[in-house]
Short mmCIF file of C-alpha atoms (C1' of nucleotides) in Angstrom, two decimals:
data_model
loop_
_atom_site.label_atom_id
_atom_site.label_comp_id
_atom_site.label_asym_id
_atom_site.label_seq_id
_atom_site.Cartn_x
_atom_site.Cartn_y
_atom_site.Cartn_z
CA UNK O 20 -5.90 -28.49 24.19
CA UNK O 21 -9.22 -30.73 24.31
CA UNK O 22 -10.23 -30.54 20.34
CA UNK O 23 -13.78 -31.43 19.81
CA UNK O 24 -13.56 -33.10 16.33
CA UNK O 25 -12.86 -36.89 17.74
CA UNK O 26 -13.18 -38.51 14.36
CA UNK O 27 -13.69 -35.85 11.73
CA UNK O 28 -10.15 -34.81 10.12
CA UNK O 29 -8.47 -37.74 11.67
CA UNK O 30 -10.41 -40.25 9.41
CA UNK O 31 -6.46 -41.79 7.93
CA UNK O 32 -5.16 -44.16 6.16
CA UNK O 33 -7.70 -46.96 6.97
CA UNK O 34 -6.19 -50.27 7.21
CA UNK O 35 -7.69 -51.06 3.03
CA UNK O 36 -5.97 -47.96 2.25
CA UNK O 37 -2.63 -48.81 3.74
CA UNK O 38 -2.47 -52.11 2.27
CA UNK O 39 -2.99 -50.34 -1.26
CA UNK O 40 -0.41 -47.81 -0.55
CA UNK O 41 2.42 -50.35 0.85
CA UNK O 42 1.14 -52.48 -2.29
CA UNK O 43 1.73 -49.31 -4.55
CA UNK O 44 5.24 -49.02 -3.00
CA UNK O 45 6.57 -52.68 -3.29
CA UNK O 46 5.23 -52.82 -7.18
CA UNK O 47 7.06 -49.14 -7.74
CA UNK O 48 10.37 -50.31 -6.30
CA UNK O 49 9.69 -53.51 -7.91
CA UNK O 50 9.37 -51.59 -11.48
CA UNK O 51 12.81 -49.57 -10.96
CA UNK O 52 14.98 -52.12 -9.50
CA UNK O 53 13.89 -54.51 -12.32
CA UNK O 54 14.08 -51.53 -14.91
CA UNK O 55 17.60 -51.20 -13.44
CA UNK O 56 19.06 -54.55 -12.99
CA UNK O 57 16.77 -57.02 -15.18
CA UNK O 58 14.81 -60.11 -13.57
CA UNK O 59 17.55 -62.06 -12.23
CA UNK O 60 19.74 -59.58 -10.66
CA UNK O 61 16.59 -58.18 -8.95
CA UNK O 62 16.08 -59.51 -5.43
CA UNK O 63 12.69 -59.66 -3.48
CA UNK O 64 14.71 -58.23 -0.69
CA UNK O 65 16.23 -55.85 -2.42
CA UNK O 66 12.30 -55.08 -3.42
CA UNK O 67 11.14 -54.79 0.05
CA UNK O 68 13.99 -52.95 1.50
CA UNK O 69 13.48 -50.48 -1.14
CA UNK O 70 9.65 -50.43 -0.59
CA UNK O 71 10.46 -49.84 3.17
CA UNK O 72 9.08 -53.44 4.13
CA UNK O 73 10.14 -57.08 4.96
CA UNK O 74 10.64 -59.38 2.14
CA UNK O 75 8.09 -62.18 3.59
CA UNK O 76 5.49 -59.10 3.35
CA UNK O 77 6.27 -59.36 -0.52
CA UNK O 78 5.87 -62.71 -0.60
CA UNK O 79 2.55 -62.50 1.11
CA UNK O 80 1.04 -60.23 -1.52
CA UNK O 81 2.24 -61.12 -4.81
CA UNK O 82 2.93 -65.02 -4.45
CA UNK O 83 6.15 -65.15 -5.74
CA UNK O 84 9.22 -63.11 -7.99
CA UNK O 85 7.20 -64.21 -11.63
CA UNK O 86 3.88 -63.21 -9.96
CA UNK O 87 5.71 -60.09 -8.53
CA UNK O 88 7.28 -59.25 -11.67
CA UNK O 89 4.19 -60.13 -13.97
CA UNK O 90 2.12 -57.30 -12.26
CA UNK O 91 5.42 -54.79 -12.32
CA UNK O 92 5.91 -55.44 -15.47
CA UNK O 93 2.16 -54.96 -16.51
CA UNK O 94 2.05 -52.42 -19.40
CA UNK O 95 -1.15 -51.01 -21.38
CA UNK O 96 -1.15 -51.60 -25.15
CA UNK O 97 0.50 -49.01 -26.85
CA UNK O 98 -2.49 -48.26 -28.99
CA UNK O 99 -0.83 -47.00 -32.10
CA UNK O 100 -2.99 -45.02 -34.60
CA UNK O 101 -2.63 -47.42 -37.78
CA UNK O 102 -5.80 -46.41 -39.27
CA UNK O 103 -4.65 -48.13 -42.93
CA UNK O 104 -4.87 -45.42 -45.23
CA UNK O 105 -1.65 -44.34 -47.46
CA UNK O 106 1.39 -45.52 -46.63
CA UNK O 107 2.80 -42.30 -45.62
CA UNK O 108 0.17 -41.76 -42.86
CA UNK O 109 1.20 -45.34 -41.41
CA UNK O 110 4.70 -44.42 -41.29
CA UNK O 111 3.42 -40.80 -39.71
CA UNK O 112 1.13 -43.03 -37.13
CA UNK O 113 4.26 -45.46 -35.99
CA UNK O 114 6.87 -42.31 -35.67
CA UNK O 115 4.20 -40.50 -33.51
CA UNK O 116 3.84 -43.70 -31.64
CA UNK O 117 7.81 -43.84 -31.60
CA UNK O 118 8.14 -40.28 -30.51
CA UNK O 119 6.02 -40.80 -27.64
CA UNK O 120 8.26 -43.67 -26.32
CA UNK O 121 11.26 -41.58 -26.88
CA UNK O 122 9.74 -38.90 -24.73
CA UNK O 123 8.94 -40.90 -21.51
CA UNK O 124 9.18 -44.27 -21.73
CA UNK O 125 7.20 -45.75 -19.22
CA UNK O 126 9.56 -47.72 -16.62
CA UNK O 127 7.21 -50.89 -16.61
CA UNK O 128 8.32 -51.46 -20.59
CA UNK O 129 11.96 -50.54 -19.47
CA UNK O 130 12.00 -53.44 -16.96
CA UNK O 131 10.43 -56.07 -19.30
CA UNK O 132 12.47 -54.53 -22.47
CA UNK O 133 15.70 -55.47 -19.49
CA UNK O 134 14.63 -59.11 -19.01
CA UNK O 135 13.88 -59.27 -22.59
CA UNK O 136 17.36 -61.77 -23.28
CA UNK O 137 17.54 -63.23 -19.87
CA UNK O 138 13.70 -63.88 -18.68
CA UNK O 139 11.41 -66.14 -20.70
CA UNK O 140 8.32 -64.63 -19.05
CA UNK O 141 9.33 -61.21 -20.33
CA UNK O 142 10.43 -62.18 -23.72
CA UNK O 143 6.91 -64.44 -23.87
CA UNK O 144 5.48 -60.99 -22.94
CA UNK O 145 6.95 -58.82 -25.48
CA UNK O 146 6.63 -61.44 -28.22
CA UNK O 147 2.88 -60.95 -27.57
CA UNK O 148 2.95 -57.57 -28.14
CA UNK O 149 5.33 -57.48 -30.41
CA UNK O 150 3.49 -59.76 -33.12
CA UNK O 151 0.29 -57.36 -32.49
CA UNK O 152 2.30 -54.57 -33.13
CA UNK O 153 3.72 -56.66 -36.51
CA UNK O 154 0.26 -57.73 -37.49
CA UNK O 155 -0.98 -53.87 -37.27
CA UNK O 156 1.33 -52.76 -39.23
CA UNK O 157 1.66 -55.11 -42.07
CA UNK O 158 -2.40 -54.73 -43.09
CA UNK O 159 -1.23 -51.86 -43.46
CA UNK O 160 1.56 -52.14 -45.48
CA UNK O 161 0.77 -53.33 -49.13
CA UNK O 162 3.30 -55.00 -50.13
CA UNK O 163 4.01 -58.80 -50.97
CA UNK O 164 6.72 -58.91 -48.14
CA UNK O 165 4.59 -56.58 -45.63
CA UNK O 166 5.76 -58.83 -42.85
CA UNK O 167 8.99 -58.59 -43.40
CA UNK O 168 8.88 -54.90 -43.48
CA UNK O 169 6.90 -54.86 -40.38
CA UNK O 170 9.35 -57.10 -38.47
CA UNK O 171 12.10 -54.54 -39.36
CA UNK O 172 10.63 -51.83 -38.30
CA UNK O 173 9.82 -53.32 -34.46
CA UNK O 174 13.16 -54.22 -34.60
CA UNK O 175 14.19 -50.65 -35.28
CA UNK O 176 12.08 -49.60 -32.49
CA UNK O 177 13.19 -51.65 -30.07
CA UNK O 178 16.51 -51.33 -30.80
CA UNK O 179 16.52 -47.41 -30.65
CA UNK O 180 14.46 -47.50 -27.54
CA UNK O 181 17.18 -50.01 -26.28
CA UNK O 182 20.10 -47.68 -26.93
CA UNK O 183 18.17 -44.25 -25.66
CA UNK O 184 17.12 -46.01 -22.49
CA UNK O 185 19.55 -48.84 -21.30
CA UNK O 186 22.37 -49.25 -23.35
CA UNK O 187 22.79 -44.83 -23.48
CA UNK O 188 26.27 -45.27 -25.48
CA UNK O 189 25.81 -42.86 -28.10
CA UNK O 190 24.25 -39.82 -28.49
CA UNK O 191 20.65 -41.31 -28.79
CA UNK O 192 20.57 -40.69 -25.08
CA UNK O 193 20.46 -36.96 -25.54
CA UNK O 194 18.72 -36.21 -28.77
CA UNK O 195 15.49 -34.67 -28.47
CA UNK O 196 12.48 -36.91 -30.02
CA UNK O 197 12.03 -34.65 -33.21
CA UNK O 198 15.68 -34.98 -34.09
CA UNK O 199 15.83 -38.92 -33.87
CA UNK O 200 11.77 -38.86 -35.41
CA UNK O 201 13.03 -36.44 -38.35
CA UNK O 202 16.31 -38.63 -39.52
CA UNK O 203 13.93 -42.10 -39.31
CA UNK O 204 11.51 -40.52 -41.10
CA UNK O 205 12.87 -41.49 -44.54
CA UNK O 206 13.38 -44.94 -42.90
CA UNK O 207 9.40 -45.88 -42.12
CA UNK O 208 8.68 -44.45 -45.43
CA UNK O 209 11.25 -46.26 -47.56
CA UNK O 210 10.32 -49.74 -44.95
CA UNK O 211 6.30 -48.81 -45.62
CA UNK O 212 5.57 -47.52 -48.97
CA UNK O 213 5.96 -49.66 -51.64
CA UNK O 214 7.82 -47.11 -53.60
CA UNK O 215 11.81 -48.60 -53.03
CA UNK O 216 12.73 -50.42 -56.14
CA UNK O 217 11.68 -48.81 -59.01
CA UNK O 218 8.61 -46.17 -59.01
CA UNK O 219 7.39 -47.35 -62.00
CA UNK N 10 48.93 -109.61 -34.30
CA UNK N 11 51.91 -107.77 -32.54
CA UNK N 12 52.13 -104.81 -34.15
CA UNK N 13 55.44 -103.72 -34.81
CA UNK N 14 55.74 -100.41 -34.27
CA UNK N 15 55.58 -98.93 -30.83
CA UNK N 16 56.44 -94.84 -30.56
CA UNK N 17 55.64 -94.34 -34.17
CA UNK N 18 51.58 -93.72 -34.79
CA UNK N 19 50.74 -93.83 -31.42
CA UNK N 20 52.37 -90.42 -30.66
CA UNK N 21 48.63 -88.83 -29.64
CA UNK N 22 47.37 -86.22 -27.29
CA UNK N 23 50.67 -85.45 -25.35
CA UNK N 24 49.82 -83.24 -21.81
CA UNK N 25 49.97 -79.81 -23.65
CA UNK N 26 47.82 -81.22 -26.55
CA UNK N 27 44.99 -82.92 -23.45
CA UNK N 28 45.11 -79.31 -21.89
CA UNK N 29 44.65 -77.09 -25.76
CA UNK N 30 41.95 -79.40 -26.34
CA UNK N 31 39.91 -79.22 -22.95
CA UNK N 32 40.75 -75.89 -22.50
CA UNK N 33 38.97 -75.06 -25.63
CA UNK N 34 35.48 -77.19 -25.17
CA UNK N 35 35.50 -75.43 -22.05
CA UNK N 36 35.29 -72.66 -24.24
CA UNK N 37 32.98 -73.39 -26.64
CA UNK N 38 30.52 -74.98 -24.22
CA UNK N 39 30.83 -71.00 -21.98
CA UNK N 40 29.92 -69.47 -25.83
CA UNK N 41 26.81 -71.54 -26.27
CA UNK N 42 25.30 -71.46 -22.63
CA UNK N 43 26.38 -67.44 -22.33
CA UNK N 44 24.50 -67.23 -26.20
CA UNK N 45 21.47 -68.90 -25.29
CA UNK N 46 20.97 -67.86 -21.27
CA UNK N 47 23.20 -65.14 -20.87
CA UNK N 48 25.92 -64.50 -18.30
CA UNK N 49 23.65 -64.71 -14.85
CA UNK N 50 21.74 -67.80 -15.63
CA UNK N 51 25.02 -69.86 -17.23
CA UNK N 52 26.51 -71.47 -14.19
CA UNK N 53 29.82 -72.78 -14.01
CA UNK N 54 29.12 -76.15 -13.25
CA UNK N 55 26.77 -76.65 -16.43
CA UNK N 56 29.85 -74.81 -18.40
CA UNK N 57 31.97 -77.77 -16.95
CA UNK N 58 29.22 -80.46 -16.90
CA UNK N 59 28.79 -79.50 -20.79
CA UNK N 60 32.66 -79.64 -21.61
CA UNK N 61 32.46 -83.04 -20.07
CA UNK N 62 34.82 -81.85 -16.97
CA UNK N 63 35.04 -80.88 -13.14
CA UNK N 64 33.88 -77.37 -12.33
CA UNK N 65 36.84 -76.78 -10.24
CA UNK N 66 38.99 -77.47 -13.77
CA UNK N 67 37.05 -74.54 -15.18
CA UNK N 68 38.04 -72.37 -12.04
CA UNK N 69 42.11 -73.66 -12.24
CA UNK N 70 41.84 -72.55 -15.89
CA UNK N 71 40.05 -69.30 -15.88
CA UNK N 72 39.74 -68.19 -12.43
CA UNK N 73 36.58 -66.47 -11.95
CA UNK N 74 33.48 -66.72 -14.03
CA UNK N 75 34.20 -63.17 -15.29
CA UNK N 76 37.34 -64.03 -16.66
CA UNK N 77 35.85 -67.00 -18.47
CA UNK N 78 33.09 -64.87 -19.92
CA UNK N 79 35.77 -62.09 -21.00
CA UNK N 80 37.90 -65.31 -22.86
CA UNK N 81 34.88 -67.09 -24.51
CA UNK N 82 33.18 -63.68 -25.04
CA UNK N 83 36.45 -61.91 -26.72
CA UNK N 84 35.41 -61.18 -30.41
CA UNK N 85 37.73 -60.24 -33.71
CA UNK N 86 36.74 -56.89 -34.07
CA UNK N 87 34.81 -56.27 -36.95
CA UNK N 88 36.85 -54.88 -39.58
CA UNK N 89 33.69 -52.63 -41.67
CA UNK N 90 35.70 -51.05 -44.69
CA UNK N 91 34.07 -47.51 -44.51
CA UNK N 92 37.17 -46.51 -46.65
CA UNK N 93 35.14 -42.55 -46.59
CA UNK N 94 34.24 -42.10 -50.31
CA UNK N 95 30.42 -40.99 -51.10
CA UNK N 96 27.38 -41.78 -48.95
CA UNK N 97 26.42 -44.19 -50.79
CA UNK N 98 30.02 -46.30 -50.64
CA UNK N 99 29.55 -45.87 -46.70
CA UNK N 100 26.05 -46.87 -47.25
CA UNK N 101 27.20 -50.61 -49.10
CA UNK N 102 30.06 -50.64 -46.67
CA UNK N 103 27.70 -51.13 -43.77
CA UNK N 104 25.11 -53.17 -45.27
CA UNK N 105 27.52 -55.70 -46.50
CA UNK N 106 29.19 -55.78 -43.10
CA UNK N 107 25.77 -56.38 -41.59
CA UNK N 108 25.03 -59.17 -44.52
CA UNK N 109 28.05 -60.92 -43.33
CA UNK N 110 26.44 -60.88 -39.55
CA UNK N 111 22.73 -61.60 -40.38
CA UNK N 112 24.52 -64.69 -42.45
CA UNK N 113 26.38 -66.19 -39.96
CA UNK N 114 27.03 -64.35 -36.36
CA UNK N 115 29.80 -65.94 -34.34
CA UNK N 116 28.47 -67.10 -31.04
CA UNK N 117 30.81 -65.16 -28.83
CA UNK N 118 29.09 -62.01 -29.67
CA UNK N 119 25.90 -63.52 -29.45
CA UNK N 120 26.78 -63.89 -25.87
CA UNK N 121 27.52 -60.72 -25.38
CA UNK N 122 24.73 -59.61 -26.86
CA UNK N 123 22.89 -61.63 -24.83
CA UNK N 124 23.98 -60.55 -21.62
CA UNK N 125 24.47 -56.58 -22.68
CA UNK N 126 21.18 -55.95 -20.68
CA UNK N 127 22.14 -57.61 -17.61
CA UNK N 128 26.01 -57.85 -17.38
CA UNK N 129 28.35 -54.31 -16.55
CA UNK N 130 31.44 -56.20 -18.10
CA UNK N 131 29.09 -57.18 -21.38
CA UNK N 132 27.32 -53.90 -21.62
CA UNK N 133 31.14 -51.95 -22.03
CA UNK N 134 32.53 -54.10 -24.20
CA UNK N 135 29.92 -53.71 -26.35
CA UNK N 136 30.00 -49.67 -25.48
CA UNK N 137 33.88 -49.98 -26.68
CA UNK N 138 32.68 -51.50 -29.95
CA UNK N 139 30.10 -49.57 -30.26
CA UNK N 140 31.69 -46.75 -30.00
CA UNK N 141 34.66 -47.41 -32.34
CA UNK N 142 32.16 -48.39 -35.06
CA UNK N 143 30.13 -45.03 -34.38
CA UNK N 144 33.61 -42.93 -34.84
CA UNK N 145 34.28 -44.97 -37.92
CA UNK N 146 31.02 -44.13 -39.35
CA UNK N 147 30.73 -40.55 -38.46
CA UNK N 148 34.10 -39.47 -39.87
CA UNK N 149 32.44 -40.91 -43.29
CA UNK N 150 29.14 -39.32 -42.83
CA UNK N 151 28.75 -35.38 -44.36
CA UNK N 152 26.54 -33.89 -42.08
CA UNK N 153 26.68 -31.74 -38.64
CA UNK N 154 24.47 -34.36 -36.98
CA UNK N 155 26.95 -37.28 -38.32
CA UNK N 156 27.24 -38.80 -34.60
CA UNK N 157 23.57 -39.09 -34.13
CA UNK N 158 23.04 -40.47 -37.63
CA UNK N 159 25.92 -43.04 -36.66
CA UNK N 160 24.43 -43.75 -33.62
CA UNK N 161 20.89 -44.55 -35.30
CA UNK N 162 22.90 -47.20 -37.51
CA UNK N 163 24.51 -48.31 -34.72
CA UNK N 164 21.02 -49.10 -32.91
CA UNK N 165 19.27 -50.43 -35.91
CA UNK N 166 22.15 -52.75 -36.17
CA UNK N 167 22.13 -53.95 -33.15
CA UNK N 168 18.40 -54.56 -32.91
CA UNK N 169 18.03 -56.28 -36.25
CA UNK N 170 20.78 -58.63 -35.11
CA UNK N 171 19.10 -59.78 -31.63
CA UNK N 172 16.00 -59.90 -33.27
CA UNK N 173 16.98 -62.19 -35.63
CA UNK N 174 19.28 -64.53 -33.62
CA UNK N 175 17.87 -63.92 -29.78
CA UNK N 176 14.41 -62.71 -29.37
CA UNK N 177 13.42 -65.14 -32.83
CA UNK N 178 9.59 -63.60 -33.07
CA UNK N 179 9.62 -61.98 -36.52
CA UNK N 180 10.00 -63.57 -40.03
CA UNK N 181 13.70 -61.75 -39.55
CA UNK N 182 14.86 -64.87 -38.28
CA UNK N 183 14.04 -66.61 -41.60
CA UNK N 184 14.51 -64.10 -44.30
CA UNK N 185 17.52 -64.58 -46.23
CA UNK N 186 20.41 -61.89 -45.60
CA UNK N 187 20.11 -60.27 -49.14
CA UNK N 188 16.43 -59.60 -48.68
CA UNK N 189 16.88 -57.89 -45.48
CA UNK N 190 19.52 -55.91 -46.66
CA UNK N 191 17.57 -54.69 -49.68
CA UNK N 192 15.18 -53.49 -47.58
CA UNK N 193 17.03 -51.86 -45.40
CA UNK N 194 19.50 -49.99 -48.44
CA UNK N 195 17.35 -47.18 -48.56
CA UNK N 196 17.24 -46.77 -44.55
CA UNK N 197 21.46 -46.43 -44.61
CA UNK N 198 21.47 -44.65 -47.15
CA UNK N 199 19.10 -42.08 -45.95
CA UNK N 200 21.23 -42.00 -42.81
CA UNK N 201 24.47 -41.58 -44.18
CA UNK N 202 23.61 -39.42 -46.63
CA UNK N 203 23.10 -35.41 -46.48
CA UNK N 204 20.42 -35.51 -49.09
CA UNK N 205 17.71 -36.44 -46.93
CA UNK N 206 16.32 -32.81 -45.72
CA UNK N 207 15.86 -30.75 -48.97
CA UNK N 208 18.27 -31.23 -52.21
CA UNK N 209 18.71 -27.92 -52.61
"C1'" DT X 4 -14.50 -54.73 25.95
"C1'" DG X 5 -13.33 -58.70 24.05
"C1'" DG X 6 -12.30 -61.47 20.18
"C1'" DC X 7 -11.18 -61.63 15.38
"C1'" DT X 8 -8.74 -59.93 11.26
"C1'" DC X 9 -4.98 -58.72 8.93
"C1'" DG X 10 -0.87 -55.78 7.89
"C1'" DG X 11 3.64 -56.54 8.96
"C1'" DT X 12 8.11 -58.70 11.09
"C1'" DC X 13 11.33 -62.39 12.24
"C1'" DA X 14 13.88 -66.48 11.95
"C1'" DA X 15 14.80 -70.28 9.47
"C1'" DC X 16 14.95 -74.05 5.75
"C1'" DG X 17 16.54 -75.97 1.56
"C1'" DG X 18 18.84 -75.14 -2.51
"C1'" DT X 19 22.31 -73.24 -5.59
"C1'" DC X 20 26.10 -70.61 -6.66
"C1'" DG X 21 31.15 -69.11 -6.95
"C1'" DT X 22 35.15 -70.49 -5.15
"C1'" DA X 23 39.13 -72.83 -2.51
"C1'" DG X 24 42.00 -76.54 -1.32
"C1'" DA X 25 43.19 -81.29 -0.57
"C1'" DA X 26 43.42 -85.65 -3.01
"C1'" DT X 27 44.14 -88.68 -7.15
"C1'" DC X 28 46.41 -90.39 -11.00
"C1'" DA X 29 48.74 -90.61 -15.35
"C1'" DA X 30 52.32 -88.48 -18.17
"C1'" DC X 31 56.88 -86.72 -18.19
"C1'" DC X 32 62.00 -86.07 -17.20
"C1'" DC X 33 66.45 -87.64 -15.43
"C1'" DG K 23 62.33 -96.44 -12.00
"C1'" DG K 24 61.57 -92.93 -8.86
"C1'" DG K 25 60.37 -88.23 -8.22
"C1'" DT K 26 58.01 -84.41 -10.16
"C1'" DT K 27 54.78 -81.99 -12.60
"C1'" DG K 28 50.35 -81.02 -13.98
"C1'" DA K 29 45.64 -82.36 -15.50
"C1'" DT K 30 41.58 -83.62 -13.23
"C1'" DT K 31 38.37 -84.76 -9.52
"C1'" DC K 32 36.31 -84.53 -4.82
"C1'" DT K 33 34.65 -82.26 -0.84
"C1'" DA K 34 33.37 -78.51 1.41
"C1'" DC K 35 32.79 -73.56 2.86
"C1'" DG K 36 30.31 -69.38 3.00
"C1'" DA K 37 27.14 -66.37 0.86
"C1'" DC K 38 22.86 -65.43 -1.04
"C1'" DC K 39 18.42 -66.54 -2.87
"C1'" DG K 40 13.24 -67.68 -2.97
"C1'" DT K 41 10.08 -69.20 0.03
"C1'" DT K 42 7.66 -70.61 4.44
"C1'" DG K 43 5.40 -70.43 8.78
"C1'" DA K 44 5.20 -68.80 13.41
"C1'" DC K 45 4.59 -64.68 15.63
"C1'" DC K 46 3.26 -59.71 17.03
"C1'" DG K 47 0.32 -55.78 17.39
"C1'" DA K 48 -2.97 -52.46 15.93
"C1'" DG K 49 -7.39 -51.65 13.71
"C1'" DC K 50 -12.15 -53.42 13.28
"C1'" DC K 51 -16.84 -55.34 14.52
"C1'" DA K 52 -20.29 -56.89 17.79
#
DNA sequence: TGGCTCGGTCAACGGTCGTAGAATCAACCC
DNA sequence: GGGTTGATTCTACGACCGTTGACCGAGCCA
């Protein structure tokens, strides 16, 4: 009955490690329920009943809903591969970087792509990386209206990833990646080379 | 200075005329607010304070805030002549039903397409238009994977339009219609047509 | 072991929202 | 001209929200 190990396997969830964890949990339930429901439909109760927690607790680590949402809502660049070379590679470079998004989106992105029309912070947010995204791709591009171009195609993107992920009327819910990659193909090439008019 | 005649010009704003009128500021201050904020952040008494009125007017008019959303966000449908001859008919069809938007789109659907994200009542109706415009395309379209392809124009639509009119980051939201549309001609028409894959 | 720290809960405040119903007042009909 | 209708306003209720501060109890250090 006695074990003899006092503090060997026992050594648990230490209070810094708890804190992270409970942290962990509010800022996942935090990501889905604002994924799910946008900014202002999303309650910080709601958050902490989900997360298992009070709603003051919340409060007392992130400072309040915009702080709360900022850091669910937190995404890394998507570092897309425009290494400017011919303008078939770039459009090859942005449909692998589209085909990754169509695979798994990540659910941070959904929730800010959510709040996009509704939150300023979020559409201040995906401005930002939306006009690094356009500035990538238009070096690229050479052509007189590059920017143009480039603002069409995040527009495309964000608009497919829109339908696929929140809107999921049409069959863009279900296609596999390659399928939706394959028929936009033509589209990046025709929006990136400069070969539309005339090829002359 | 006595005017001499009493029921004849001054015959102005009888009871039913007072009601049409108010009745439709009401309305057209709901489009703008739902347009620019979007149906949770539009309140009723900045609908009312807007249209110059009492909120509980609004409420003896419409009688919930959904029903006043459904009225001022109730949109012609859009009649897009894809009278099914060749691709490339389909092809103009579409763009110059999306020239006609990107020139001048009515305000009620801008507030439904504002509040798609973050509205169930918004998000069908634009599912119900949605989906008529996808049938109407894919009956035109040649090809086995005619849905999808519709459903791609569909999105593309849809995100050109908010970029251009909600989220405002791009040079979309300058660009004249016909320049957007030439850019995006080759896009449809790779879509709609069945020469994309090999033209054997 | 005792005191301090800190993760976590609880109750409440102030504000805003949708909504309901009584009250007001001018236009309308007989 | 008096009664009625209907447009419009006023007041208030109840619910919910973000946020706050007091409070509790278990881990931690000396």
């Amino acid at each position: 009955m006695t074990d003899s190990n006092p503090p060997a396997a026992p050594r648990r969830t230490t209070r810094a490690d708890q804190r992270r964890q409970t942290e962990s949990r509010i800022l996942a339930a935090a990501r889905e329920l604002f994924a799910d429901l946008g900014y202002d439909r999303t309650t910080i109760r709601a958050v902490a009943a989900r997360a298992g927690v009070d709603a003051g607790l919340v409060m007392h680590y992130f400072h309040s809903k915009d702080e709360l949402f900022a850091q669910a809502a937190k995404l890394a660049d998507d570092d897309l591969p425009v290494a400017g070379s011919s303008p078939a590679e770039v459009a090859d470079g942005l449909l692998a970087s589209l085909a990754r998004r169509l695979d798994a989106e990540p659910v941070a992105s959904l929730a800010v792509l959510r709040s996009i029309l509704t939150h300023a912070e979020a559409a201040e947010g995906f401005r930002a990386a939306g006009r690094q995204r356009v500035d990538q791709i238009s070096v690229a591009i050479p052509a007189s209206d590059a920017e143009l171009r480039a603002g069409l195609i995040s527009a495309i993107i964000s608009g497919v990833v829109a339908e696929r992920y929140l809107l999921r009327t049409s069959l863009l819910a279900q296609a596999s990646p390659e399928e939706i990659i394959d028929l936009l193909r033509p589209c990046f090439q025709a929006l990136v080379g400069p070969l539309s008019p005339t090829e002359s």
